[in-house]
PDB file of C-alpha atoms and ligand atoms in Angstrom:
ATOM      1  CA  UNK A   1      96.431  97.535 107.642  1.00  0.00           C
ATOM      2  CA  UNK A   2      98.592  98.800 110.122  1.00  0.00           C
ATOM      3  CA  UNK A   3      98.091  98.568 113.821  1.00  0.00           C
ATOM      4  CA  UNK A   4      99.238 100.402 116.950  1.00  0.00           C
ATOM      5  CA  UNK A   5     101.904  99.824 119.486  1.00  0.00           C
ATOM      6  CA  UNK A   6     101.813 101.896 122.736  1.00  0.00           C
ATOM      7  CA  UNK A   7     105.641 102.489 123.864  1.00  0.00           C
ATOM      8  CA  UNK A   8     106.358 100.223 127.276  1.00  0.00           C
ATOM      9  CA  UNK A   9     109.217 101.593 129.780  1.00  0.00           C
ATOM     10  CA  UNK A  10     112.806 100.425 128.916  1.00  0.00           C
ATOM     11  CA  UNK A  11     113.686  98.257 131.785  1.00  0.00           C
ATOM     12  CA  UNK A  12     116.494  95.641 132.125  1.00  0.00           C
ATOM     13  CA  UNK A  13     114.222  92.549 132.802  1.00  0.00           C
ATOM     14  CA  UNK A  14     111.752  93.736 129.605  1.00  0.00           C
ATOM     15  CA  UNK A  15     114.497  94.548 127.653  1.00  0.00           C
ATOM     16  CA  UNK A  16     116.874  91.141 128.133  1.00  0.00           C
ATOM     17  CA  UNK A  17     115.343  89.293 125.174  1.00  0.00           C
ATOM     18  CA  UNK A  18     117.181  91.744 122.753  1.00  0.00           C
ATOM     19  CA  UNK A  19     119.764  93.225 124.915  1.00  0.00           C
ATOM     20  CA  UNK A  20     121.501  94.927 127.404  1.00  0.00           C
ATOM     21  CA  UNK A  21     120.334  98.588 128.983  1.00  0.00           C
ATOM     22  CA  UNK A  22     123.325 100.864 129.545  1.00  0.00           C
ATOM     23  CA  UNK A  23     122.256 103.080 132.830  1.00  0.00           C
ATOM     24  CA  UNK A  24     124.009 103.710 136.193  1.00  0.00           C
ATOM     25  CA  UNK A  25     122.940 100.693 138.282  1.00  0.00           C
ATOM     26  CA  UNK A  26     124.221 101.188 141.734  1.00  0.00           C
ATOM     27  CA  UNK A  27     125.043  97.151 141.967  1.00  0.00           C
ATOM     28  CA  UNK A  28     126.983  97.665 138.975  1.00  0.00           C
ATOM     29  CA  UNK A  29     129.440 100.172 140.411  1.00  0.00           C
ATOM     30  CA  UNK A  30     131.930 100.707 143.094  1.00  0.00           C
ATOM     31  CA  UNK A  31     134.580 103.493 143.811  1.00  0.00           C
ATOM     32  CA  UNK A  32     137.447 104.485 142.122  1.00  0.00           C
ATOM     33  CA  UNK A  33     140.087 107.805 142.234  1.00  0.00           C
ATOM     34  CA  UNK A  34     140.116 107.456 145.537  1.00  0.00           C
ATOM     35  CA  UNK A  35     136.714 107.499 145.784  1.00  0.00           C
ATOM     36  CA  UNK A  36     136.104 110.843 143.730  1.00  0.00           C
ATOM     37  CA  UNK A  37     134.118 108.567 140.557  1.00  0.00           C
ATOM     38  CA  UNK A  38     131.701 105.937 141.010  1.00  0.00           C
ATOM     39  CA  UNK A  39     132.555 103.285 138.041  1.00  0.00           C
ATOM     40  CA  UNK A  40     129.175 101.933 136.827  1.00  0.00           C
ATOM     41  CA  UNK A  41     131.255  98.562 135.516  1.00  0.00           C
ATOM     42  CA  UNK A  42     131.124  96.277 132.311  1.00  0.00           C
ATOM     43  CA  UNK A  43     127.087  97.504 131.742  1.00  0.00           C
ATOM     44  CA  UNK A  44     127.127  95.739 128.404  1.00  0.00           C
ATOM     45  CA  UNK A  45     130.175  93.802 126.505  1.00  0.00           C
ATOM     46  CA  UNK A  46     130.565  95.057 122.723  1.00  0.00           C
ATOM     47  CA  UNK A  47     130.468  92.159 120.162  1.00  0.00           C
ATOM     48  CA  UNK A  48     132.587  93.207 117.363  1.00  0.00           C
ATOM     49  CA  UNK A  49     132.611  89.396 115.817  1.00  0.00           C
ATOM     50  CA  UNK A  50     135.070  87.017 115.269  1.00  0.00           C
ATOM     51  CA  UNK A  51     137.039  89.395 112.257  1.00  0.00           C
ATOM     52  CA  UNK A  52     135.670  92.914 113.408  1.00  0.00           C
ATOM     53  CA  UNK A  53     136.679  95.660 115.676  1.00  0.00           C
ATOM     54  CA  UNK A  54     134.321  97.932 117.847  1.00  0.00           C
ATOM     55  CA  UNK A  55     134.242 101.395 117.239  1.00  0.00           C
ATOM     56  CA  UNK A  56     132.910 104.304 118.711  1.00  0.00           C
ATOM     57  CA  UNK A  57     130.699 106.865 116.491  1.00  0.00           C
ATOM     58  CA  UNK A  58     128.396 109.732 117.189  1.00  0.00           C
ATOM     59  CA  UNK A  59     124.672 109.596 115.875  1.00  0.00           C
ATOM     60  CA  UNK A  60     123.025 112.837 115.363  1.00  0.00           C
ATOM     61  CA  UNK A  61     119.346 111.985 115.177  1.00  0.00           C
ATOM     62  CA  UNK A  62     116.611 113.821 114.086  1.00  0.00           C
ATOM     63  CA  UNK A  63     112.692 112.490 114.376  1.00  0.00           C
ATOM     64  CA  UNK A  64     111.076 110.750 111.548  1.00  0.00           C
ATOM     65  CA  UNK A  65     108.008 111.858 109.797  1.00  0.00           C
ATOM     66  CA  UNK A  66     104.504 112.242 111.871  1.00  0.00           C
ATOM     67  CA  UNK A  67     102.838 109.739 112.913  1.00  0.00           C
ATOM     68  CA  UNK A  68     105.546 107.807 113.584  1.00  0.00           C
ATOM     69  CA  UNK A  69     105.259 104.654 111.686  1.00  0.00           C
ATOM     70  CA  UNK A  70     107.762 101.532 111.407  1.00  0.00           C
ATOM     71  CA  UNK A  71     107.513 100.463 107.881  1.00  0.00           C
ATOM     72  CA  UNK A  72     110.946  98.592 108.019  1.00  0.00           C
ATOM     73  CA  UNK A  73     113.546  96.755 110.841  1.00  0.00           C
ATOM     74  CA  UNK A  74     117.080  95.812 110.041  1.00  0.00           C
ATOM     75  CA  UNK A  75     119.803  93.951 111.992  1.00  0.00           C
ATOM     76  CA  UNK A  76     123.436  93.693 112.048  1.00  0.00           C
ATOM     77  CA  UNK A  77     124.551  89.873 112.100  1.00  0.00           C
ATOM     78  CA  UNK A  78     128.340  90.319 112.183  1.00  0.00           C
ATOM     79  CA  UNK A  79     128.220  92.258 115.839  1.00  0.00           C
ATOM     80  CA  UNK A  80     126.230  94.580 118.466  1.00  0.00           C
ATOM     81  CA  UNK A  81     125.416  98.003 118.668  1.00  0.00           C
ATOM     82  CA  UNK A  82     124.927 100.360 121.714  1.00  0.00           C
ATOM     83  CA  UNK A  83     123.390 103.663 121.571  1.00  0.00           C
ATOM     84  CA  UNK A  84     123.654 105.960 124.671  1.00  0.00           C
ATOM     85  CA  UNK A  85     122.071 109.343 124.791  1.00  0.00           C
ATOM     86  CA  UNK A  86     124.404 112.399 124.993  1.00  0.00           C
ATOM     87  CA  UNK A  87     121.584 114.848 125.832  1.00  0.00           C
ATOM     88  CA  UNK A  88     119.071 113.923 128.416  1.00  0.00           C
ATOM     89  CA  UNK A  89     116.042 113.539 126.494  1.00  0.00           C
ATOM     90  CA  UNK A  90     113.978 110.420 125.972  1.00  0.00           C
ATOM     91  CA  UNK A  91     114.193 108.442 123.107  1.00  0.00           C
ATOM     92  CA  UNK A  92     112.574 105.061 121.544  1.00  0.00           C
ATOM     93  CA  UNK A  93     114.236 101.909 121.044  1.00  0.00           C
ATOM     94  CA  UNK A  94     111.966  99.301 118.589  1.00  0.00           C
ATOM     95  CA  UNK A  95     113.150  95.876 118.424  1.00  0.00           C
ATOM     96  CA  UNK A  96     111.217  92.421 117.153  1.00  0.00           C
ATOM     97  CA  UNK A  97     111.589  89.080 117.759  1.00  0.00           C
ATOM     98  CA  UNK A  98     111.292  88.235 114.100  1.00  0.00           C
ATOM     99  CA  UNK A  99     110.968  90.678 111.121  1.00  0.00           C
ATOM    100  CA  UNK A 100     107.157  90.961 111.106  1.00  0.00           C
ATOM    101  CA  UNK A 101     105.268  93.768 112.286  1.00  0.00           C
ATOM    102  CA  UNK A 102     103.093  92.180 115.048  1.00  0.00           C
ATOM    103  CA  UNK A 103     106.475  91.233 116.791  1.00  0.00           C
ATOM    104  CA  UNK A 104     107.523  94.645 117.476  1.00  0.00           C
ATOM    105  CA  UNK A 105     108.128  96.341 120.893  1.00  0.00           C
ATOM    106  CA  UNK A 106     108.605 100.016 121.462  1.00  0.00           C
ATOM    107  CA  UNK A 107     110.413 100.890 124.980  1.00  0.00           C
ATOM    108  CA  UNK A 108     110.288 104.537 125.797  1.00  0.00           C
ATOM    109  CA  UNK A 109     113.938 105.518 126.974  1.00  0.00           C
ATOM    110  CA  UNK A 110     114.349 107.832 129.600  1.00  0.00           C
ATOM    111  CA  UNK A 111     117.811 110.274 128.513  1.00  0.00           C
ATOM    112  CA  UNK A 112     119.961 108.676 131.179  1.00  0.00           C
ATOM    113  CA  UNK A 113     119.293 105.138 129.537  1.00  0.00           C
ATOM    114  CA  UNK A 114     121.160 103.794 126.835  1.00  0.00           C
ATOM    115  CA  UNK A 115     120.894 100.058 124.840  1.00  0.00           C
ATOM    116  CA  UNK A 116     123.429  97.302 123.513  1.00  0.00           C
ATOM    117  CA  UNK A 117     120.889  95.757 120.661  1.00  0.00           C
ATOM    118  CA  UNK A 118     122.823  92.564 120.633  1.00  0.00           C
ATOM    119  CA  UNK A 119     124.107  91.175 117.223  1.00  0.00           C
ATOM    120  CA  UNK A 120     121.279  89.856 115.061  1.00  0.00           C
ATOM    121  CA  UNK A 121     118.423  91.445 116.875  1.00  0.00           C
ATOM    122  CA  UNK A 122     115.860  93.229 114.529  1.00  0.00           C
ATOM    123  CA  UNK A 123     115.185  97.173 115.213  1.00  0.00           C
ATOM    124  CA  UNK A 124     114.604  99.945 113.869  1.00  0.00           C
ATOM    125  CA  UNK A 125     116.981 102.824 113.112  1.00  0.00           C
ATOM    126  CA  UNK A 126     117.130 105.361 115.613  1.00  0.00           C
ATOM    127  CA  UNK A 127     114.299 107.051 116.858  1.00  0.00           C
ATOM    128  CA  UNK A 128     114.488 110.181 118.679  1.00  0.00           C
ATOM    129  CA  UNK A 129     111.790 112.492 120.275  1.00  0.00           C
ATOM    130  CA  UNK A 130     113.590 116.075 119.872  1.00  0.00           C
ATOM    131  CA  UNK A 131     114.838 117.938 116.995  1.00  0.00           C
ATOM    132  CA  UNK A 132     118.191 116.781 117.355  1.00  0.00           C
ATOM    133  CA  UNK A 133     119.435 114.338 119.781  1.00  0.00           C
ATOM    134  CA  UNK A 134     123.127 112.761 119.896  1.00  0.00           C
ATOM    135  CA  UNK A 135     124.390 109.406 120.746  1.00  0.00           C
ATOM    136  CA  UNK A 136     127.711 107.814 121.509  1.00  0.00           C
ATOM    137  CA  UNK A 137     126.903 104.952 119.113  1.00  0.00           C
ATOM    138  CA  UNK A 138     129.419 101.544 120.067  1.00  0.00           C
ATOM    139  CA  UNK A 139     129.314  99.050 116.759  1.00  0.00           C
ATOM    140  CA  UNK A 140     131.536  96.946 114.485  1.00  0.00           C
ATOM    141  CA  UNK A 141     134.087  97.697 111.799  1.00  0.00           C
ATOM    142  CA  UNK A 142     135.175  95.009 109.625  1.00  0.00           C
ATOM    143  CA  UNK A 143     134.931  92.676 106.171  1.00  0.00           C
ATOM    144  CA  UNK A 144     131.538  91.543 105.623  1.00  0.00           C
ATOM    145  CA  UNK A 145     127.794  92.850 105.299  1.00  0.00           C
ATOM    146  CA  UNK A 146     126.644  93.820 108.429  1.00  0.00           C
ATOM    147  CA  UNK A 147     123.355  95.367 107.782  1.00  0.00           C
ATOM    148  CA  UNK A 148     119.910  93.105 106.449  1.00  0.00           C
ATOM    149  CA  UNK A 149     116.811  95.236 106.284  1.00  0.00           C
ATOM    150  CA  UNK A 150     113.571  93.761 105.781  1.00  0.00           C
ATOM    151  CA  UNK A 151     110.331  96.538 104.128  1.00  0.00           C
ATOM    152  CA  UNK A 152     106.878  95.679 105.741  1.00  0.00           C
ATOM    153  CA  UNK A 153     104.606  95.240 103.012  1.00  0.00           C
ATOM    154  CA  UNK A 154     102.507  98.647 102.161  1.00  0.00           C
ATOM    155  CA  UNK A 155      99.660  99.091 104.250  1.00  0.00           C
ATOM    156  CA  UNK A 156     100.988  96.992 107.139  1.00  0.00           C
ATOM    157  CA  UNK A 157     103.484  99.802 109.349  1.00  0.00           C
ATOM    158  CA  UNK A 158     102.900  99.902 112.607  1.00  0.00           C
ATOM    159  CA  UNK A 159     102.260 103.257 113.926  1.00  0.00           C
ATOM    160  CA  UNK A 160     103.869 104.668 117.666  1.00  0.00           C
ATOM    161  CA  UNK A 161     101.531 105.914 120.096  1.00  0.00           C
ATOM    162  CA  UNK A 162     102.582 109.270 120.662  1.00  0.00           C
ATOM    163  CA  UNK A 163     104.329 109.580 124.081  1.00  0.00           C
TER     164      UNK A 163
HETATM  165  N1  UGC B 201     122.664 102.600 109.411  1.00  0.00           N
HETATM  166  C1  UGC B 201     123.218 102.304 110.743  1.00  0.00           C
HETATM  167  O1  UGC B 201     124.318 102.766 111.407  1.00  0.00           O
HETATM  168  N2  UGC B 201     122.167 103.124 111.693  1.00  0.00           N
HETATM  169  C2  UGC B 201     121.599 101.906 112.209  1.00  0.00           C
HETATM  170  O2  UGC B 201     122.206 100.413 112.412  1.00  0.00           O
HETATM  171  C3  UGC B 201     120.711 102.198 113.548  1.00  0.00           C
HETATM  172  O3  UGC B 201     120.396 101.118 113.740  1.00  0.00           O
HETATM  173  O4  UGC B 201     120.367 103.049 113.644  1.00  0.00           O
HETATM  174 NI1   NI B 202     121.156  99.281 113.438  1.00  0.00          NI
END
């Protein structure tokens, strides 16, 4: 039977088991360019894997059908995947320790927060709350199969409570 998951605020601490939060943390910053730019340095390190290379793409996300229901998870065993919103709208990140409905956690990310999902971490594909939202995505290009998917049994989807 389906169960309902309430999104929790995205924080660095809460997301730590799954990867990093990419946000302008003052303590990670210093001034450059004669003080005219603040660099928020090395918020995450892309993991392209041993024979991969990091690539940058834009994902133009559109909403999944409502009520939003997580029916599957995926992971990328060979590399990390980072999502940084290009428009300031809140969005959702679903991750899980293991690919079971009861292991899912849903984070509500602000429009100024991105995430890097660590290599091999189960997650749902991009989830947006607007009709359309672009994300800069840093992930891996290279040989090998970098996508593993698990589909939940019929009727065991996870309904995400509306935000
Ligand atoms: N398939 C693809 O590149 N997108 C997913 O990996 C995702 O996490 O959105
Ligand atoms: Ni992915």
